[in-house]
Amino acid sequence: MPSFIKALKSQVGRKYVTGITGVFLMLFLIGHLGGNLTIFAGVHTFNNYTHHLENLGPLLYVIELVLAFLFIYHAVLGISIARNRKKARPESYNVYKTKGGPSHQTLASRSMAITGVIILVFLVIHIWQFKFGFGEELARYTHEGVDLPQLRARVIEAFTNPVSAFGYAFVLAMIILHLSHGFWSAFTSLGMKHGETSKKVQAAAYVFAIVLMLGFMFIPLYIFFTGGDGSLISY
Amino acid sequence: MSKDFTVHLKYWRQNGPDAKGFFEERTLNTVNEHMSFLEMLDVLNEELQLEGKEPVEFDYDCREGICGCCNLVINGQAHGPKGGTPTCQVHMYNYKDGDTIVIEPPRAAAFPVIKDLVVDRSAFDRIIEAGGYVSVKTGSAEEANTHPVEKHKSDTAFDYATCIGCGACVAACPNASASLFTGAKIAHLGLMPQGEVERSKRVVAMVDQMEAEGFGDCSNFGECEAVCPQEISISAIAEMRKDYVKAVFS
Ligand code: HEM
């Protein structure tokens, strides 16, 4: 039987891993949204949440490493699958059309690599912007005797800028596209049959992608359209 | 009698695997709605030959939807516009007067063009050779019904066994993946008790061979199922993936 490493490199193994890493990335997004929404839960809650994350110490590094590994492994596989296309079909069709019916060939499935690369580029900017403040030290303050990072102010300030607010909304729309196929595709990669369940999973994919991303999108757009002091954000 | 009508054809010409291909165009004025697509090509070739020109090579054998030879990509769709139908069963009533029809060979690195619209699909044979067989006892014939098989399993296995190896799945897949073909072969043997003996060895050998032949990865586009003349479900690919994981961990 093939060694585990060889199996991981096979076409079947690669597809499993794209699926598994994709599932974990989606779980991460759910957690990330939960954390983000605390920005609406009073002045200190979000900063306190950030503070708790900081306090995880070495465990935080482990989590960050696992996430980086998931993102990079997923991206490397996804891009290599897309690049293999050219090798497997050096001469493309002059005319090409999907037959529809049971096919899942859609704008979303055809643009997985493009939406993926957009997510990757965004990720670098996103971390640089909020974790490293584009090189600016994060302000800190003391509340009830606890030293807190002033991340909430940084976020609000960022999203009063239209480039940030609409840039984020755009990327989040790209993630809707990625997940509207990715969610179903991950189940299929992990062994789901193509039948009635599969149809429900595709419907769930649309709901999941849209609800999750509207949740994320609400933050920059709300802040932008209320100029940073809407009633949900300023009390 | 139905009236003859006119179609504009644009078909691929290529002299060999390494030759540069190109499109040739021709208008046919004597197309009848009762003709099959292949009969329409016969008319084209008759005209070409009467003018002393070389006929267009295209692959066919039974012309009754059994053999899987006639895999043409017609207006960008493997086996033409209809689902669950091979090229030979597409009739000209699907087209109307004045239509332009673009005909290309299935395009994949693993299916080199032999000439014009004919490609070499022996990559499929080598995938079968790698593991698409079962061990049987030789000697006197076994008693019938020796191996009880659940009805739904034998039905499903039969559905996968209907694959005629035409290669439309590869032709239509944006990645030129052979996963549906390979999955169907693996599943139809693996689901039956007779195929159990080599089940693990088979899936690994056939997946390896599929990759070695230069077919692309599966991205779950599902286009293969949409073009399959036998309407084989991509559930076959799920069976292949499950068997593969079992083989790795056994
Ligand atoms: C938030 C981050 C991300 C999530 C939640 C996510 C989720 C998913 C899921 C669930 C799938 C389906 C997996 C499968 O087909 O088995 C998928 C596929 C894919 N992802 Fe992502 N992804 C993310 C980021 C990325 C990035 C950064 C890239 C790369 C540049 C990328 C490129 C791809 C590609 C190309 C596919 C299709 C793979 C194929 O064709 O088989 N994704 N993604």
Coordinates of C-alpha atoms and ligand atoms in Angstrom, one line a residue:
Chain A
M1 CA 0.0 0.0 0.0
P2 CA 1.2 3.6 -0.6
S3 CA 3.0 5.3 2.2
F4 CA 1.1 8.1 3.8
I5 CA 3.3 10.8 2.2
K6 CA 2.8 9.3 -1.2
A7 CA -1.0 9.1 -0.6
L8 CA -1.0 12.8 0.3
K9 CA 0.6 13.6 -3.0
S10 CA -1.8 11.5 -5.1
Q11 CA -4.7 13.2 -6.9
V12 CA -7.1 11.7 -4.5
G13 CA -5.0 12.7 -1.4
R14 CA -4.6 16.2 -2.6
K15 CA -8.3 16.6 -3.1
Y16 CA -9.0 15.3 0.4
V17 CA -6.5 17.7 1.9
T18 CA -8.0 20.7 0.0
G19 CA -11.3 19.6 1.5
I20 CA -10.1 19.1 5.1
T21 CA -8.1 22.3 5.2
G22 CA -11.1 24.1 3.6
V23 CA -13.4 22.8 6.4
F24 CA -11.0 24.0 9.1
L25 CA -10.7 27.4 7.4
M26 CA -14.4 27.7 7.4
L27 CA -14.6 26.7 11.1
F28 CA -11.9 29.4 11.7
L29 CA -14.1 32.0 9.9
I30 CA -17.1 31.2 12.2
G31 CA -14.9 31.7 15.3
H32 CA -13.4 34.8 13.8
L33 CA -16.8 36.3 13.1
G34 CA -17.9 35.6 16.7
G35 CA -14.9 37.5 18.0
N36 CA -15.3 40.4 15.6
L37 CA -18.9 41.0 16.5
T38 CA -18.0 41.7 20.1
I39 CA -17.0 45.1 18.7
F40 CA -20.7 46.0 19.1
A41 CA -20.8 44.8 22.7
G42 CA -19.6 47.9 24.5
V43 CA -16.5 49.9 24.6
H44 CA -14.2 47.4 26.3
T45 CA -15.5 44.0 25.3
F46 CA -13.6 43.7 22.0
N47 CA -10.4 45.0 23.6
N48 CA -10.8 42.6 26.5
Y49 CA -11.2 39.7 24.0
T50 CA -8.0 40.8 22.2
H51 CA -6.3 41.0 25.6
H52 CA -7.4 37.4 26.4
L53 CA -6.0 36.3 23.1
E54 CA -2.7 38.0 23.9
N55 CA -2.7 36.2 27.3
L56 CA -2.7 32.8 25.7
G57 CA 1.0 33.4 25.3
P58 CA 2.8 30.5 23.6
L59 CA -0.6 28.8 22.8
L60 CA -1.4 31.8 20.6
Y61 CA 1.7 31.1 18.6
V62 CA 0.7 27.5 18.2
I63 CA -2.8 28.6 17.0
E64 CA -1.2 31.1 14.6
L65 CA 1.1 28.5 13.2
V66 CA -1.7 26.0 12.7
L67 CA -3.7 28.6 10.9
A68 CA -0.8 29.7 8.7
F69 CA -0.2 26.0 7.9
L70 CA -3.8 25.5 6.9
F71 CA -3.9 28.6 4.7
I72 CA -0.6 27.9 3.0
Y73 CA -1.2 24.1 2.4
H74 CA -4.7 24.9 1.1
A75 CA -3.5 27.7 -1.2
V76 CA -0.5 25.7 -2.5
L77 CA -2.8 22.7 -3.4
G78 CA -5.5 24.9 -4.8
I79 CA -3.1 26.8 -7.0
S80 CA -1.3 23.6 -8.2
I81 CA -4.6 22.0 -9.1
A82 CA -5.5 25.0 -11.2
R83 CA -2.0 25.1 -12.8
N84 CA -2.2 21.4 -13.7
R85 CA -5.1 22.3 -16.0
K86 CA -2.8 23.8 -18.6
K87 CA -0.6 20.7 -18.5
A88 CA -3.5 18.3 -18.8
R89 CA -5.1 20.3 -21.7
P90 CA -2.3 22.2 -23.6
E91 CA -4.6 23.1 -26.4
S92 CA -7.9 24.6 -25.2
Y93 CA -11.3 24.5 -26.9
N94 CA -12.3 27.2 -29.4
V95 CA -15.8 26.9 -28.1
Y96 CA -16.7 25.5 -24.7
K97 CA -20.0 25.3 -22.9
T98 CA -21.3 23.6 -19.9
K99 CA -24.2 21.2 -20.3
G100 CA -25.9 22.3 -17.1
G101 CA -28.1 19.7 -15.4
P102 CA -26.1 18.0 -12.7
S103 CA -23.0 20.0 -13.4
H104 CA -21.7 22.3 -10.7
Q105 CA -19.7 24.4 -13.2
T106 CA -20.6 27.9 -12.3
L107 CA -18.9 31.3 -12.0
A108 CA -18.0 30.3 -8.5
S109 CA -16.4 27.0 -9.3
R110 CA -14.6 28.3 -12.3
S111 CA -13.0 31.2 -10.4
M112 CA -11.9 29.3 -7.2
A113 CA -8.2 30.0 -7.9
I114 CA -8.8 33.7 -8.6
T115 CA -11.0 34.2 -5.5
G116 CA -8.4 32.2 -3.6
V117 CA -5.5 34.4 -4.6
I118 CA -7.6 37.5 -3.8
I119 CA -8.2 36.1 -0.3
L120 CA -4.4 35.3 0.1
V121 CA -3.3 38.9 -0.9
F122 CA -6.1 40.3 1.3
L123 CA -4.9 38.2 4.2
V124 CA -1.4 39.7 4.1
I125 CA -2.8 43.2 4.0
H126 CA -5.3 42.4 6.7
I127 CA -2.7 41.1 9.1
W128 CA -0.4 44.0 8.3
Q129 CA -3.2 46.5 8.9
F130 CA -4.7 45.2 12.1
K131 CA -2.0 43.2 13.8
F132 CA 0.9 45.5 12.9
G133 CA -1.0 48.7 12.3
F134 CA 1.0 49.3 9.1
G135 CA 4.0 49.6 11.4
E136 CA 2.4 51.8 14.1
E137 CA 2.6 50.7 17.7
L138 CA -0.9 49.9 19.2
A139 CA -2.0 52.4 21.8
R140 CA -2.8 50.8 25.3
Y141 CA -4.9 52.0 28.2
T142 CA -5.9 50.8 31.6
H143 CA -9.5 49.8 32.4
E144 CA -10.5 48.5 35.8
G145 CA -6.8 47.9 36.6
V146 CA -6.2 45.8 33.4
D147 CA -3.8 46.9 30.7
L148 CA -5.8 46.7 27.4
P149 CA -4.8 47.2 23.8
Q150 CA -6.8 49.9 22.0
L151 CA -7.6 47.7 19.0
R152 CA -11.2 48.7 18.8
A153 CA -10.3 52.3 18.1
R154 CA -7.9 51.2 15.4
V155 CA -10.6 49.2 13.7
I156 CA -13.2 52.0 13.8
E157 CA -10.6 54.5 12.5
A158 CA -9.7 52.1 9.7
F159 CA -13.3 51.7 8.5
T160 CA -14.1 55.4 8.4
N161 CA -11.8 55.3 5.4
P162 CA -13.8 54.4 2.3
V163 CA -10.9 52.5 0.7
S164 CA -10.7 50.2 3.7
A165 CA -14.5 49.8 4.1
F166 CA -15.3 49.1 0.5
G167 CA -12.1 47.1 0.0
Y168 CA -13.1 44.8 2.8
A169 CA -16.7 44.5 1.4
F170 CA -15.3 43.5 -2.0
V171 CA -13.0 40.8 -0.6
L172 CA -15.9 39.5 1.5
A173 CA -18.0 39.2 -1.6
M174 CA -15.2 37.2 -3.2
I175 CA -15.2 34.9 -0.2
I176 CA -19.0 34.4 -0.7
L177 CA -18.1 33.2 -4.2
H178 CA -15.4 31.0 -3.0
L179 CA -17.5 29.3 -0.3
S180 CA -20.7 29.1 -2.4
H181 CA -18.9 26.3 -4.3
G182 CA -16.2 25.4 -1.7
F183 CA -18.7 24.4 1.0
W184 CA -20.4 21.8 -1.2
S185 CA -17.1 20.8 -2.9
A186 CA -15.4 20.1 0.5
F187 CA -18.2 17.6 1.4
T188 CA -17.9 16.0 -2.0
S189 CA -14.1 15.7 -1.7
L190 CA -14.7 14.0 1.6
G191 CA -16.9 11.3 0.2
M192 CA -20.5 12.8 -0.1
K193 CA -22.5 11.1 -2.8
H194 CA -24.2 13.1 -5.5
G195 CA -27.9 12.8 -4.7
E196 CA -30.6 14.4 -2.6
T197 CA -28.3 15.2 0.3
S198 CA -25.9 16.8 -2.0
K199 CA -28.6 19.2 -3.3
K200 CA -29.4 20.2 0.3
V201 CA -25.7 20.7 1.0
Q202 CA -25.5 23.0 -2.0
A203 CA -28.4 25.0 -0.7
A204 CA -26.8 25.2 2.7
A205 CA -23.6 26.4 1.0
Y206 CA -25.4 29.5 -0.3
V207 CA -27.0 30.2 3.0
F208 CA -23.7 29.7 4.9
A209 CA -21.6 31.8 2.6
I210 CA -24.1 34.7 2.4
V211 CA -25.0 34.8 6.1
L212 CA -21.4 34.5 7.3
M213 CA -20.1 37.1 5.0
L214 CA -23.0 39.5 5.6
G215 CA -22.0 39.2 9.3
F216 CA -18.4 40.2 8.5
M217 CA -19.5 42.9 6.0
F218 CA -21.7 44.6 8.5
I219 CA -18.8 45.8 10.5
P220 CA -16.9 47.9 8.0
L221 CA -20.0 49.1 6.2
Y222 CA -21.8 50.1 9.4
I223 CA -18.8 51.9 10.7
F224 CA -18.3 53.7 7.4
F225 CA -21.9 54.8 6.9
T226 CA -22.3 56.0 10.5
G227 CA -18.9 57.8 10.4
G228 CA -17.7 55.7 13.3
D229 CA -20.2 56.9 15.8
G230 CA -23.5 55.0 15.1
S231 CA -25.6 54.0 18.1
L232 CA -24.3 50.4 18.0
I233 CA -20.7 51.5 18.2
S234 CA -20.7 54.6 20.5
Y235 CA -21.8 54.3 24.0
Chain B
M1 CA -40.4 13.9 -46.7
S2 CA -38.8 16.6 -44.6
K3 CA -37.0 19.4 -46.4
D4 CA -33.2 19.6 -46.6
F5 CA -31.5 22.4 -44.8
T6 CA -28.2 24.1 -44.6
V7 CA -25.6 24.1 -41.8
H8 CA -22.2 25.8 -41.7
L9 CA -19.5 23.4 -40.4
K10 CA -16.3 24.4 -38.7
Y11 CA -14.2 21.3 -38.1
W12 CA -10.8 20.5 -36.7
R13 CA -8.1 19.3 -39.1
Q14 CA -4.8 17.9 -37.8
N15 CA -2.4 15.6 -39.5
G16 CA -0.9 13.9 -36.5
P17 CA -0.1 14.2 -32.8
D18 CA 2.6 16.8 -33.3
A19 CA 1.2 18.6 -36.3
K20 CA -0.4 22.0 -36.0
G21 CA -4.1 21.8 -36.2
F22 CA -6.5 24.3 -37.8
F23 CA -10.2 24.7 -38.5
E24 CA -11.6 24.1 -41.9
E25 CA -15.0 25.5 -42.9
R26 CA -17.6 24.2 -45.2
T27 CA -21.3 24.7 -45.8
L28 CA -23.5 21.7 -46.3
N29 CA -26.8 22.3 -48.2
T30 CA -28.3 18.8 -48.1
V31 CA -28.8 18.1 -44.4
N32 CA -31.9 16.3 -43.4
E33 CA -33.5 16.3 -40.0
H34 CA -33.6 12.5 -39.9
M35 CA -29.8 12.2 -40.3
S36 CA -27.8 11.3 -37.3
F37 CA -24.8 13.6 -36.6
L38 CA -22.5 11.0 -38.0
E39 CA -24.5 10.6 -41.2
M40 CA -24.3 14.3 -41.7
L41 CA -20.5 13.9 -41.4
D42 CA -20.7 11.1 -44.0
V43 CA -22.4 13.5 -46.4
L44 CA -19.6 16.0 -45.7
N45 CA -17.0 13.3 -46.5
E46 CA -18.8 12.3 -49.7
E47 CA -18.7 15.8 -50.9
L48 CA -15.0 16.2 -50.0
Q49 CA -14.1 12.9 -51.8
L50 CA -16.1 13.8 -54.9
E51 CA -13.9 16.9 -55.1
G52 CA -10.8 14.8 -54.7
K53 CA -10.1 16.1 -51.2
E54 CA -9.2 14.1 -48.1
P55 CA -12.2 13.1 -45.9
V56 CA -12.3 14.2 -42.3
E57 CA -11.3 11.4 -40.0
F58 CA -13.8 10.8 -37.2
D59 CA -14.1 7.8 -34.9
Y60 CA -17.2 5.5 -34.9
D61 CA -18.1 1.9 -34.7
C62 CA -21.6 0.7 -33.7
R63 CA -23.5 3.9 -34.4
E64 CA -26.1 2.7 -32.0
G65 CA -24.9 4.2 -28.7
I66 CA -23.1 1.1 -27.4
C67 CA -19.5 1.3 -28.2
G68 CA -18.3 4.7 -27.1
C69 CA -16.2 5.5 -30.1
C70 CA -17.9 8.6 -31.3
N71 CA -16.8 11.2 -28.8
L72 CA -16.8 14.6 -30.5
V73 CA -17.0 17.9 -28.9
I74 CA -19.8 19.8 -30.7
N75 CA -20.3 23.5 -30.1
G76 CA -18.2 23.2 -26.9
Q77 CA -20.1 20.2 -25.5
A78 CA -19.0 16.6 -25.4
H79 CA -21.4 14.5 -27.5
G80 CA -23.3 17.6 -28.5
P81 CA -26.3 19.4 -27.0
K82 CA -28.3 16.5 -25.4
G83 CA -27.7 14.9 -22.0
G84 CA -27.3 11.2 -21.7
T85 CA -26.7 10.8 -25.4
P86 CA -23.6 9.8 -27.4
T87 CA -22.8 11.7 -30.6
C88 CA -24.2 8.9 -32.9
Q89 CA -27.6 9.3 -31.3
V90 CA -27.7 13.1 -31.8
H91 CA -30.0 13.7 -34.8
M92 CA -30.0 16.7 -37.0
Y93 CA -33.4 17.8 -35.9
N94 CA -31.5 19.4 -33.0
Y95 CA -30.3 21.9 -35.4
K96 CA -32.0 24.4 -37.7
D97 CA -31.4 26.0 -41.0
G98 CA -28.4 28.3 -41.0
D99 CA -26.8 27.0 -37.8
T100 CA -23.0 27.0 -37.4
I101 CA -21.6 23.8 -35.9
V102 CA -18.1 23.8 -34.5
I103 CA -16.6 20.3 -34.2
E104 CA -13.5 19.6 -32.1
P105 CA -11.8 16.5 -30.9
P106 CA -11.7 15.7 -27.2
R107 CA -8.8 17.8 -26.0
A108 CA -6.4 16.4 -23.4
A109 CA -2.7 15.8 -23.2
A110 CA -3.5 12.1 -22.4
F111 CA -5.6 11.8 -25.6
P112 CA -3.2 12.8 -28.4
V113 CA -4.8 13.5 -31.8
I114 CA -4.2 10.7 -34.3
K115 CA -5.8 12.6 -37.1
D116 CA -8.4 15.3 -37.4
L117 CA -11.2 14.4 -34.9
V118 CA -9.7 11.0 -33.9
V119 CA -7.8 10.8 -30.7
D120 CA -5.8 8.0 -29.1
R121 CA -7.7 6.8 -26.0
S122 CA -5.3 4.0 -25.1
A123 CA -4.6 5.8 -21.8
F124 CA -7.9 4.4 -20.7
D125 CA -6.9 0.9 -21.6
R126 CA -3.7 1.2 -19.5
I127 CA -5.8 2.5 -16.5
I128 CA -7.9 -0.7 -16.8
E129 CA -4.8 -2.9 -17.2
A130 CA -3.4 -1.4 -14.0
G131 CA -6.2 -3.0 -11.9
G132 CA -9.5 -3.3 -13.7
Y133 CA -9.8 -7.0 -13.3
V134 CA -11.0 -9.6 -10.8
S135 CA -9.6 -12.9 -9.6
V136 CA -11.8 -15.9 -10.5
K137 CA -11.5 -19.6 -9.8
T138 CA -10.8 -21.5 -12.9
G139 CA -12.2 -25.0 -13.4
S140 CA -15.8 -25.9 -13.5
A141 CA -18.4 -23.2 -13.4
E142 CA -19.6 -22.0 -10.0
E143 CA -23.1 -22.6 -8.9
A144 CA -25.3 -19.6 -9.7
N145 CA -26.2 -17.4 -6.8
T146 CA -23.2 -18.6 -4.7
H147 CA -22.5 -15.0 -3.6
P148 CA -25.5 -13.2 -2.2
V149 CA -25.4 -9.5 -3.2
E150 CA -27.7 -6.8 -1.9
K151 CA -30.0 -5.6 -4.6
H152 CA -29.1 -1.9 -4.3
K153 CA -25.4 -2.8 -4.5
S154 CA -25.7 -4.9 -7.6
D155 CA -27.9 -2.1 -9.2
T156 CA -25.4 0.6 -8.3
A157 CA -22.5 -1.6 -9.5
F158 CA -24.4 -2.1 -12.7
D159 CA -24.9 1.6 -13.2
Y160 CA -21.2 2.1 -13.0
A161 CA -20.5 -0.8 -15.2
T162 CA -22.5 0.8 -18.0
C163 CA -19.4 3.1 -18.7
I164 CA -18.6 2.7 -22.4
G165 CA -15.2 4.4 -22.0
C166 CA -15.9 7.2 -24.5
G167 CA -13.9 9.8 -22.7
A168 CA -16.5 12.5 -22.7
C169 CA -15.8 13.0 -19.0
V170 CA -12.3 13.9 -19.8
A171 CA -13.3 16.0 -22.8
A172 CA -15.7 18.1 -20.8
C173 CA -13.8 18.4 -17.6
P174 CA -12.2 21.9 -17.3
N175 CA -9.2 20.0 -15.7
A176 CA -9.2 17.1 -18.2
S177 CA -9.5 14.8 -15.3
A178 CA -10.3 11.1 -15.8
S179 CA -11.8 10.7 -12.3
L180 CA -15.3 9.7 -13.4
F181 CA -14.0 7.0 -15.8
T182 CA -11.6 5.6 -13.3
G183 CA -14.0 6.0 -10.4
A184 CA -16.7 4.1 -12.4
K185 CA -14.4 1.2 -13.2
I186 CA -13.2 1.0 -9.6
A187 CA -16.7 1.3 -8.1
H188 CA -18.3 -1.3 -10.4
L189 CA -15.8 -3.9 -9.4
G190 CA -15.3 -2.8 -5.8
L191 CA -19.0 -2.9 -4.9
M192 CA -19.3 -6.6 -5.8
P193 CA -17.9 -9.5 -3.8
Q194 CA -16.0 -10.8 -6.8
G195 CA -14.0 -7.6 -6.8
E196 CA -13.2 -7.6 -3.1
V197 CA -9.9 -9.5 -3.4
E198 CA -8.0 -6.8 -5.2
R199 CA -10.1 -3.9 -3.9
S200 CA -7.2 -2.1 -2.2
K201 CA -4.6 -2.9 -4.7
R202 CA -6.9 -1.9 -7.5
V203 CA -7.8 1.6 -6.4
V204 CA -4.2 2.5 -5.7
A205 CA -2.9 1.1 -9.0
M206 CA -5.6 2.7 -11.1
V207 CA -5.3 6.1 -9.4
D208 CA -1.5 6.0 -9.9
Q209 CA -2.0 5.1 -13.6
M210 CA -4.6 7.8 -14.1
E211 CA -2.1 10.4 -12.9
A212 CA 0.8 8.9 -14.8
E213 CA -1.1 9.2 -18.0
G214 CA -1.2 13.0 -17.5
F215 CA -4.9 13.5 -16.7
G216 CA -5.7 16.5 -14.5
D217 CA -7.0 16.7 -10.9
C218 CA -10.7 16.5 -10.1
S219 CA -12.1 19.9 -8.9
N220 CA -15.7 18.6 -8.3
F221 CA -17.0 20.6 -11.3
G222 CA -19.4 17.7 -12.0
E223 CA -19.4 18.5 -15.7
C224 CA -18.4 14.8 -16.4
E225 CA -21.8 13.6 -15.1
A226 CA -23.6 16.2 -17.2
V227 CA -22.0 15.0 -20.4
C228 CA -21.8 11.2 -19.7
P229 CA -23.9 9.4 -22.3
Q230 CA -24.6 6.8 -19.6
E231 CA -25.4 9.4 -17.0
I232 CA -22.9 7.9 -14.5
S233 CA -23.0 9.9 -11.3
I234 CA -20.0 11.5 -9.7
S235 CA -20.8 9.4 -6.7
A236 CA -18.4 6.9 -8.5
I237 CA -15.6 9.4 -7.7
A238 CA -16.7 9.4 -4.0
E239 CA -16.5 5.6 -4.0
M240 CA -13.0 5.8 -5.5
R241 CA -11.9 8.3 -2.8
K242 CA -13.4 6.2 0.0
D243 CA -11.6 3.0 -1.3
Y244 CA -8.4 4.9 -1.6
V245 CA -8.5 6.1 2.0
K246 CA -9.3 2.6 3.1
A247 CA -6.4 1.2 1.1
V248 CA -4.0 3.7 2.7
F249 CA -5.0 2.9 6.2
S250 CA -5.3 -0.9 5.8
Ligands
HEM1 C1 -10.7 31.9 4.4 C2 -10.1 31.2 3.7 C3 -10.5 30.1 2.8 C4 -11.6 29.2 3.0 C5 -12.6 29.2 4.1 C6 -11.5 28.3 1.9 C7 -12.4 27.3 1.7 C8 -12.4 26.4 0.6 C9 -13.2 25.2 0.5 C10 -14.1 24.7 1.6 C11 -12.8 24.6 -0.7 C12 -13.4 23.3 -1.2 C13 -12.4 22.2 -1.0 C14 -12.6 21.1 -1.9 O1 -13.0 21.3 -3.1 O2 -12.4 20.0 -1.4 C15 -11.9 25.4 -1.3 C16 -11.3 25.1 -2.6 C17 -10.3 25.9 -3.1 N1 -9.6 26.9 -2.5 FE1 -10.1 27.8 -0.8 N2 -10.5 28.6 1.0 C18 -9.8 29.7 1.6 C19 -8.7 30.3 1.1 C20 -8.1 30.0 -0.1 C21 -6.9 30.6 -0.5 C22 -6.1 31.6 0.2 C23 -6.6 30.0 -1.8 C24 -5.5 30.2 -2.7 C25 -4.9 30.9 -3.3 C26 -7.7 29.1 -2.1 C27 -7.8 28.4 -3.2 C28 -8.7 27.4 -3.4 C29 -8.9 26.7 -4.7 C30 -8.1 26.9 -5.9 C31 -9.9 25.7 -4.5 C32 -10.4 24.7 -5.5 C33 -9.6 23.5 -5.4 C34 -10.0 22.6 -6.6 O3 -10.2 23.0 -7.7 O4 -10.0 21.4 -6.4 N3 -8.6 29.1 -1.0 N4 -11.6 26.5 -0.5

